[in-house]
Amino acid sequence: MADKVSEDELKPTQTEGYKAGEKKSLAEYAQLDAEDESLARWKASLGIVPGASGGAATGPKLKLHSLSLVSATAPNGAVTLDLESGNADAIKKDTLTIKEGVEYHVSFKFTVGQEVLSGLRFIQVVKRGGIPVDKTEAMIGSFSPRGEPYIKHLETEEAPSGMLARATYSVRSRLIDDDNQTLWDQSWSFKIAKDWAA
Protein backbone atom coordinates (compact mmCIF):
# COMPACT_ATOMS: atom_id res chain seq x y z
CA MET A 1 0.00 0.00 0.00
CA ALA A 2 1.49 3.35 -1.07
CA ASP A 3 0.10 5.29 1.90
CA LYS A 4 1.43 2.95 4.58
CA VAL A 5 3.00 4.86 7.48
CA SER A 6 6.31 3.43 8.68
CA GLU A 7 7.48 3.07 12.29
CA ASP A 8 10.17 5.70 11.66
CA GLU A 9 7.52 8.25 10.66
CA LEU A 10 5.70 7.63 13.96
CA LYS A 11 8.75 8.03 16.21
CA PRO A 12 8.07 10.62 18.90
CA THR A 13 10.29 13.64 19.40
CA GLN A 14 12.76 12.93 22.19
CA THR A 15 13.86 15.51 24.74
CA GLU A 16 17.58 15.17 25.30
CA GLY A 17 18.40 14.02 28.82
CA TYR A 18 14.79 13.16 29.74
CA LYS A 19 14.34 9.91 31.62
CA ALA A 20 10.88 8.66 32.56
CA GLY A 21 10.29 8.21 36.27
CA GLU A 22 9.94 4.88 38.01
CA LYS A 23 6.52 3.22 37.66
CA LYS A 24 4.45 3.15 40.83
CA SER A 25 1.13 1.65 41.87
CA LEU A 26 -1.85 3.85 42.79
CA ALA A 27 -1.26 3.10 46.47
CA GLU A 28 2.41 4.15 46.17
CA TYR A 29 1.41 7.41 44.47
CA ALA A 30 -1.20 8.09 47.17
CA GLN A 31 1.41 7.70 49.94
CA LEU A 32 4.16 9.60 48.13
CA ASP A 33 4.83 13.00 49.74
CA ALA A 34 1.53 12.74 51.66
CA GLU A 35 2.38 15.86 53.73
CA ASP A 36 2.73 18.13 50.66
CA GLU A 37 -0.63 19.93 50.38
CA SER A 38 -0.25 21.15 46.77
CA LEU A 39 0.87 17.70 45.62
CA ALA A 40 -2.09 16.16 47.48
CA ARG A 41 -4.47 18.46 45.53
CA TRP A 42 -2.79 17.52 42.23
CA LYS A 43 -3.04 13.80 43.06
CA ALA A 44 -6.71 14.22 44.05
CA SER A 45 -7.38 15.86 40.65
CA LEU A 46 -6.06 12.66 39.07
CA GLY A 47 -8.22 10.53 41.37
CA ILE A 48 -5.22 9.35 43.39
CA VAL A 49 -6.33 9.34 47.01
CA PRO A 50 -5.45 6.99 49.88
CA GLY A 51 -7.44 3.78 49.47
CA ALA A 52 -8.08 4.33 45.73
CA SER A 53 -8.38 1.03 43.95
CA GLY A 54 -8.22 2.31 40.39
CA GLY A 55 -9.85 0.78 37.36
CA ALA A 56 -10.17 -2.78 36.20
CA ALA A 57 -7.58 -5.21 37.52
CA THR A 58 -7.33 -6.85 34.11
CA GLY A 59 -7.72 -5.64 30.56
CA PRO A 60 -5.93 -2.97 28.58
CA LYS A 61 -4.15 -0.03 30.18
CA LEU A 62 -6.04 2.24 27.80
CA LYS A 63 -9.20 1.68 25.75
CA LEU A 64 -10.06 4.19 23.06
CA HIS A 65 -13.82 4.47 22.47
CA SER A 66 -14.02 7.02 19.66
CA LEU A 67 -12.07 9.51 17.58
CA SER A 68 -13.96 12.54 16.29
CA LEU A 69 -13.36 15.47 14.01
CA VAL A 70 -15.33 18.22 15.76
CA SER A 71 -16.55 21.33 13.95
CA ALA A 72 -19.33 23.84 14.58
CA THR A 73 -20.36 23.40 10.93
CA ALA A 74 -20.50 19.58 10.95
CA PRO A 75 -23.80 17.69 11.09
CA ASN A 76 -24.40 16.98 14.81
CA GLY A 77 -21.21 18.93 15.57
CA ALA A 78 -18.77 16.13 14.64
CA VAL A 79 -17.96 13.19 12.42
CA THR A 80 -16.88 10.20 14.48
CA LEU A 81 -15.05 6.91 14.13
CA ASP A 82 -16.57 4.43 16.57
CA LEU A 83 -13.63 2.39 17.89
CA GLU A 84 -15.63 0.18 20.29
CA SER A 85 -15.64 -2.83 17.95
CA GLY A 86 -11.86 -3.03 17.88
CA ASN A 87 -12.13 -4.25 14.28
CA ALA A 88 -9.11 -2.47 12.79
CA ASP A 89 -9.93 -3.48 9.20
CA ALA A 90 -13.50 -2.13 9.39
CA ILE A 91 -12.27 1.12 10.96
CA LYS A 92 -9.64 1.46 8.21
CA LYS A 93 -12.36 1.26 5.53
CA ASP A 94 -14.68 3.82 7.22
CA THR A 95 -13.67 7.14 5.62
CA LEU A 96 -14.69 10.35 7.40
CA THR A 97 -15.66 13.33 5.24
CA ILE A 98 -14.53 16.85 6.17
CA LYS A 99 -15.82 19.98 4.46
CA GLU A 100 -12.99 21.96 2.89
CA GLY A 101 -11.84 25.14 4.62
CA VAL A 102 -13.62 24.56 7.95
CA GLU A 103 -12.08 24.81 11.39
CA TYR A 104 -12.09 21.52 13.28
CA HIS A 105 -10.24 19.72 16.02
CA VAL A 106 -9.51 16.08 16.78
CA SER A 107 -11.19 14.75 19.91
CA PHE A 108 -10.97 11.31 21.45
CA LYS A 109 -12.73 9.48 24.24
CA PHE A 110 -10.88 6.87 26.29
CA THR A 111 -10.77 5.04 29.60
CA VAL A 112 -7.74 4.14 31.67
CA GLY A 113 -7.81 0.64 33.10
CA GLN A 114 -5.10 -0.66 35.39
CA GLU A 115 -2.63 2.00 36.47
CA VAL A 116 -1.69 5.65 36.17
CA LEU A 117 -0.67 6.49 32.60
CA SER A 118 2.08 9.10 32.67
CA GLY A 119 3.05 11.30 29.76
CA LEU A 120 0.34 10.16 27.35
CA ARG A 121 1.16 11.46 23.85
CA PHE A 122 -0.79 11.50 20.59
CA ILE A 123 1.16 11.05 17.35
CA GLN A 124 -0.44 11.16 13.92
CA VAL A 125 0.91 11.05 10.36
CA VAL A 126 -1.28 12.03 7.39
CA LYS A 127 -0.41 11.02 3.81
CA ARG A 128 -1.87 11.71 0.40
CA GLY A 129 -0.80 9.52 -2.48
CA GLY A 130 2.02 8.09 -0.38
CA ILE A 131 3.51 11.50 0.42
CA PRO A 132 3.49 12.74 4.03
CA VAL A 133 1.53 16.00 4.27
CA ASP A 134 1.23 16.42 8.05
CA LYS A 135 2.56 15.09 11.33
CA THR A 136 0.95 15.95 14.65
CA GLU A 137 2.50 15.27 18.03
CA ALA A 138 0.64 16.42 21.14
CA MET A 139 1.23 15.87 24.84
CA ILE A 140 -2.09 14.78 26.34
CA GLY A 141 -1.12 14.42 30.01
CA SER A 142 -1.22 11.89 32.84
CA PHE A 143 -4.36 9.99 33.80
CA SER A 144 -5.40 7.66 36.58
CA PRO A 145 -7.88 4.80 36.28
CA ARG A 146 -11.53 5.76 36.71
CA GLY A 147 -14.91 4.44 35.67
CA GLU A 148 -16.02 7.26 33.39
CA PRO A 149 -14.18 8.04 30.15
CA TYR A 150 -11.86 10.97 29.61
CA ILE A 151 -12.45 13.23 26.59
CA LYS A 152 -9.47 15.12 25.20
CA HIS A 153 -9.42 17.77 22.46
CA LEU A 154 -6.43 18.70 20.35
CA GLU A 155 -5.75 22.17 18.95
CA THR A 156 -8.04 23.62 16.30
CA GLU A 157 -6.90 23.26 12.69
CA GLU A 158 -8.25 24.46 9.37
CA ALA A 159 -9.00 21.91 6.68
CA PRO A 160 -7.31 22.70 3.37
CA SER A 161 -9.53 23.99 0.59
CA GLY A 162 -9.58 24.16 -3.18
CA MET A 163 -9.72 21.63 -5.97
CA LEU A 164 -6.21 20.31 -5.31
CA ALA A 165 -6.94 19.67 -1.63
CA ARG A 166 -10.08 17.64 -2.32
CA ALA A 167 -8.91 14.05 -1.98
CA THR A 168 -8.75 11.08 0.35
CA TYR A 169 -5.98 11.09 2.96
CA SER A 170 -4.54 8.08 4.81
CA VAL A 171 -3.90 8.52 8.52
CA ARG A 172 -2.14 6.52 11.19
CA SER A 173 -2.73 7.63 14.77
CA ARG A 174 -1.03 6.36 17.89
CA LEU A 175 -1.13 6.95 21.65
CA ILE A 176 2.05 6.23 23.62
CA ASP A 177 3.13 6.68 27.24
CA ASP A 178 6.32 8.24 28.61
CA ASP A 179 8.12 4.89 28.21
CA ASN A 180 7.26 5.02 24.47
CA GLN A 181 5.01 1.99 24.92
CA THR A 182 2.29 1.97 22.25
CA LEU A 183 -1.12 1.86 23.93
CA TRP A 184 -3.24 2.35 20.79
CA ASP A 185 -2.39 2.34 17.09
CA GLN A 186 -4.91 2.69 14.25
CA SER A 187 -4.92 3.40 10.53
CA TRP A 188 -7.94 5.28 9.15
CA SER A 189 -8.79 7.79 6.44
CA PHE A 190 -10.61 11.03 5.77
CA LYS A 191 -11.75 12.82 2.65
CA ILE A 192 -11.74 16.58 2.03
CA ALA A 193 -14.89 17.42 0.04
CA LYS A 194 -16.97 20.45 -0.97
CA ASP A 195 -19.47 19.67 1.79
CA TRP A 196 -19.90 17.44 4.83
CA ALA A 197 -22.44 15.17 3.13
CA ALA A 198 -20.38 14.58 -0.04
CSV table of C-alpha atoms in Angstrom, one decimal:
chain,number,residue,atom,x,y,z
A,1,MET,CA,0.0,0.0,0.0
A,2,ALA,CA,1.5,3.3,-1.1
A,3,ASP,CA,0.1,5.3,1.9
A,4,LYS,CA,1.4,3.0,4.6
A,5,VAL,CA,3.0,4.9,7.5
A,6,SER,CA,6.3,3.4,8.7
A,7,GLU,CA,7.5,3.1,12.3
A,8,ASP,CA,10.2,5.7,11.7
A,9,GLU,CA,7.5,8.2,10.7
A,10,LEU,CA,5.7,7.6,14.0
A,11,LYS,CA,8.7,8.0,16.2
A,12,PRO,CA,8.1,10.6,18.9
A,13,THR,CA,10.3,13.6,19.4
A,14,GLN,CA,12.8,12.9,22.2
A,15,THR,CA,13.9,15.5,24.7
A,16,GLU,CA,17.6,15.2,25.3
A,17,GLY,CA,18.4,14.0,28.8
A,18,TYR,CA,14.8,13.2,29.7
A,19,LYS,CA,14.3,9.9,31.6
A,20,ALA,CA,10.9,8.7,32.6
A,21,GLY,CA,10.3,8.2,36.3
A,22,GLU,CA,9.9,4.9,38.0
A,23,LYS,CA,6.5,3.2,37.7
A,24,LYS,CA,4.4,3.2,40.8
A,25,SER,CA,1.1,1.7,41.9
A,26,LEU,CA,-1.8,3.8,42.8
A,27,ALA,CA,-1.3,3.1,46.5
A,28,GLU,CA,2.4,4.2,46.2
A,29,TYR,CA,1.4,7.4,44.5
A,30,ALA,CA,-1.2,8.1,47.2
A,31,GLN,CA,1.4,7.7,49.9
A,32,LEU,CA,4.2,9.6,48.1
A,33,ASP,CA,4.8,13.0,49.7
A,34,ALA,CA,1.5,12.7,51.7
A,35,GLU,CA,2.4,15.9,53.7
A,36,ASP,CA,2.7,18.1,50.7
A,37,GLU,CA,-0.6,19.9,50.4
A,38,SER,CA,-0.3,21.2,46.8
A,39,LEU,CA,0.9,17.7,45.6
A,40,ALA,CA,-2.1,16.2,47.5
A,41,ARG,CA,-4.5,18.5,45.5
A,42,TRP,CA,-2.8,17.5,42.2
A,43,LYS,CA,-3.0,13.8,43.1
A,44,ALA,CA,-6.7,14.2,44.0
A,45,SER,CA,-7.4,15.9,40.7
A,46,LEU,CA,-6.1,12.7,39.1
A,47,GLY,CA,-8.2,10.5,41.4
A,48,ILE,CA,-5.2,9.4,43.4
A,49,VAL,CA,-6.3,9.3,47.0
A,50,PRO,CA,-5.4,7.0,49.9
A,51,GLY,CA,-7.4,3.8,49.5
A,52,ALA,CA,-8.1,4.3,45.7
A,53,SER,CA,-8.4,1.0,44.0
A,54,GLY,CA,-8.2,2.3,40.4
A,55,GLY,CA,-9.9,0.8,37.4
A,56,ALA,CA,-10.2,-2.8,36.2
A,57,ALA,CA,-7.6,-5.2,37.5
A,58,THR,CA,-7.3,-6.9,34.1
A,59,GLY,CA,-7.7,-5.6,30.6
A,60,PRO,CA,-5.9,-3.0,28.6
A,61,LYS,CA,-4.1,0.0,30.2
A,62,LEU,CA,-6.0,2.2,27.8
A,63,LYS,CA,-9.2,1.7,25.8
A,64,LEU,CA,-10.1,4.2,23.1
A,65,HIS,CA,-13.8,4.5,22.5
A,66,SER,CA,-14.0,7.0,19.7
A,67,LEU,CA,-12.1,9.5,17.6
A,68,SER,CA,-14.0,12.5,16.3
A,69,LEU,CA,-13.4,15.5,14.0
A,70,VAL,CA,-15.3,18.2,15.8
A,71,SER,CA,-16.5,21.3,13.9
A,72,ALA,CA,-19.3,23.8,14.6
A,73,THR,CA,-20.4,23.4,10.9
A,74,ALA,CA,-20.5,19.6,11.0
A,75,PRO,CA,-23.8,17.7,11.1
A,76,ASN,CA,-24.4,17.0,14.8
A,77,GLY,CA,-21.2,18.9,15.6
A,78,ALA,CA,-18.8,16.1,14.6
A,79,VAL,CA,-18.0,13.2,12.4
A,80,THR,CA,-16.9,10.2,14.5
A,81,LEU,CA,-15.0,6.9,14.1
A,82,ASP,CA,-16.6,4.4,16.6
A,83,LEU,CA,-13.6,2.4,17.9
A,84,GLU,CA,-15.6,0.2,20.3
A,85,SER,CA,-15.6,-2.8,17.9
A,86,GLY,CA,-11.9,-3.0,17.9
A,87,ASN,CA,-12.1,-4.3,14.3
A,88,ALA,CA,-9.1,-2.5,12.8
A,89,ASP,CA,-9.9,-3.5,9.2
A,90,ALA,CA,-13.5,-2.1,9.4
A,91,ILE,CA,-12.3,1.1,11.0
A,92,LYS,CA,-9.6,1.5,8.2
A,93,LYS,CA,-12.4,1.3,5.5
A,94,ASP,CA,-14.7,3.8,7.2
A,95,THR,CA,-13.7,7.1,5.6
A,96,LEU,CA,-14.7,10.3,7.4
A,97,THR,CA,-15.7,13.3,5.2
A,98,ILE,CA,-14.5,16.9,6.2
A,99,LYS,CA,-15.8,20.0,4.5
A,100,GLU,CA,-13.0,22.0,2.9
A,101,GLY,CA,-11.8,25.1,4.6
A,102,VAL,CA,-13.6,24.6,7.9
A,103,GLU,CA,-12.1,24.8,11.4
A,104,TYR,CA,-12.1,21.5,13.3
A,105,HIS,CA,-10.2,19.7,16.0
A,106,VAL,CA,-9.5,16.1,16.8
A,107,SER,CA,-11.2,14.8,19.9
A,108,PHE,CA,-11.0,11.3,21.5
A,109,LYS,CA,-12.7,9.5,24.2
A,110,PHE,CA,-10.9,6.9,26.3
A,111,THR,CA,-10.8,5.0,29.6
A,112,VAL,CA,-7.7,4.1,31.7
A,113,GLY,CA,-7.8,0.6,33.1
A,114,GLN,CA,-5.1,-0.7,35.4
A,115,GLU,CA,-2.6,2.0,36.5
A,116,VAL,CA,-1.7,5.7,36.2
A,117,LEU,CA,-0.7,6.5,32.6
A,118,SER,CA,2.1,9.1,32.7
A,119,GLY,CA,3.0,11.3,29.8
A,120,LEU,CA,0.3,10.2,27.4
A,121,ARG,CA,1.2,11.5,23.9
A,122,PHE,CA,-0.8,11.5,20.6
A,123,ILE,CA,1.2,11.1,17.3
A,124,GLN,CA,-0.4,11.2,13.9
A,125,VAL,CA,0.9,11.0,10.4
A,126,VAL,CA,-1.3,12.0,7.4
A,127,LYS,CA,-0.4,11.0,3.8
A,128,ARG,CA,-1.9,11.7,0.4
A,129,GLY,CA,-0.8,9.5,-2.5
A,130,GLY,CA,2.0,8.1,-0.4
A,131,ILE,CA,3.5,11.5,0.4
A,132,PRO,CA,3.5,12.7,4.0
A,133,VAL,CA,1.5,16.0,4.3
A,134,ASP,CA,1.2,16.4,8.1
A,135,LYS,CA,2.6,15.1,11.3
A,136,THR,CA,0.9,15.9,14.7
A,137,GLU,CA,2.5,15.3,18.0
A,138,ALA,CA,0.6,16.4,21.1
A,139,MET,CA,1.2,15.9,24.8
A,140,ILE,CA,-2.1,14.8,26.3
A,141,GLY,CA,-1.1,14.4,30.0
A,142,SER,CA,-1.2,11.9,32.8
A,143,PHE,CA,-4.4,10.0,33.8
A,144,SER,CA,-5.4,7.7,36.6
A,145,PRO,CA,-7.9,4.8,36.3
A,146,ARG,CA,-11.5,5.8,36.7
A,147,GLY,CA,-14.9,4.4,35.7
A,148,GLU,CA,-16.0,7.3,33.4
A,149,PRO,CA,-14.2,8.0,30.1
A,150,TYR,CA,-11.9,11.0,29.6
A,151,ILE,CA,-12.4,13.2,26.6
A,152,LYS,CA,-9.5,15.1,25.2
A,153,HIS,CA,-9.4,17.8,22.5
A,154,LEU,CA,-6.4,18.7,20.3
A,155,GLU,CA,-5.8,22.2,18.9
A,156,THR,CA,-8.0,23.6,16.3
A,157,GLU,CA,-6.9,23.3,12.7
A,158,GLU,CA,-8.2,24.5,9.4
A,159,ALA,CA,-9.0,21.9,6.7
A,160,PRO,CA,-7.3,22.7,3.4
A,161,SER,CA,-9.5,24.0,0.6
A,162,GLY,CA,-9.6,24.2,-3.2
A,163,MET,CA,-9.7,21.6,-6.0
A,164,LEU,CA,-6.2,20.3,-5.3
A,165,ALA,CA,-6.9,19.7,-1.6
A,166,ARG,CA,-10.1,17.6,-2.3
A,167,ALA,CA,-8.9,14.1,-2.0
A,168,THR,CA,-8.7,11.1,0.4
A,169,TYR,CA,-6.0,11.1,3.0
A,170,SER,CA,-4.5,8.1,4.8
A,171,VAL,CA,-3.9,8.5,8.5
A,172,ARG,CA,-2.1,6.5,11.2
A,173,SER,CA,-2.7,7.6,14.8
A,174,ARG,CA,-1.0,6.4,17.9
A,175,LEU,CA,-1.1,6.9,21.7
A,176,ILE,CA,2.0,6.2,23.6
A,177,ASP,CA,3.1,6.7,27.2
A,178,ASP,CA,6.3,8.2,28.6
A,179,ASP,CA,8.1,4.9,28.2
A,180,ASN,CA,7.3,5.0,24.5
A,181,GLN,CA,5.0,2.0,24.9
A,182,THR,CA,2.3,2.0,22.2
A,183,LEU,CA,-1.1,1.9,23.9
A,184,TRP,CA,-3.2,2.4,20.8
A,185,ASP,CA,-2.4,2.3,17.1
A,186,GLN,CA,-4.9,2.7,14.3
A,187,SER,CA,-4.9,3.4,10.5
A,188,TRP,CA,-7.9,5.3,9.2
A,189,SER,CA,-8.8,7.8,6.4
A,190,PHE,CA,-10.6,11.0,5.8
A,191,LYS,CA,-11.7,12.8,2.6
A,192,ILE,CA,-11.7,16.6,2.0
A,193,ALA,CA,-14.9,17.4,0.0
A,194,LYS,CA,-17.0,20.5,-1.0
A,195,ASP,CA,-19.5,19.7,1.8
A,196,TRP,CA,-19.9,17.4,4.8
A,197,ALA,CA,-22.4,15.2,3.1
A,198,ALA,CA,-20.4,14.6,0.0
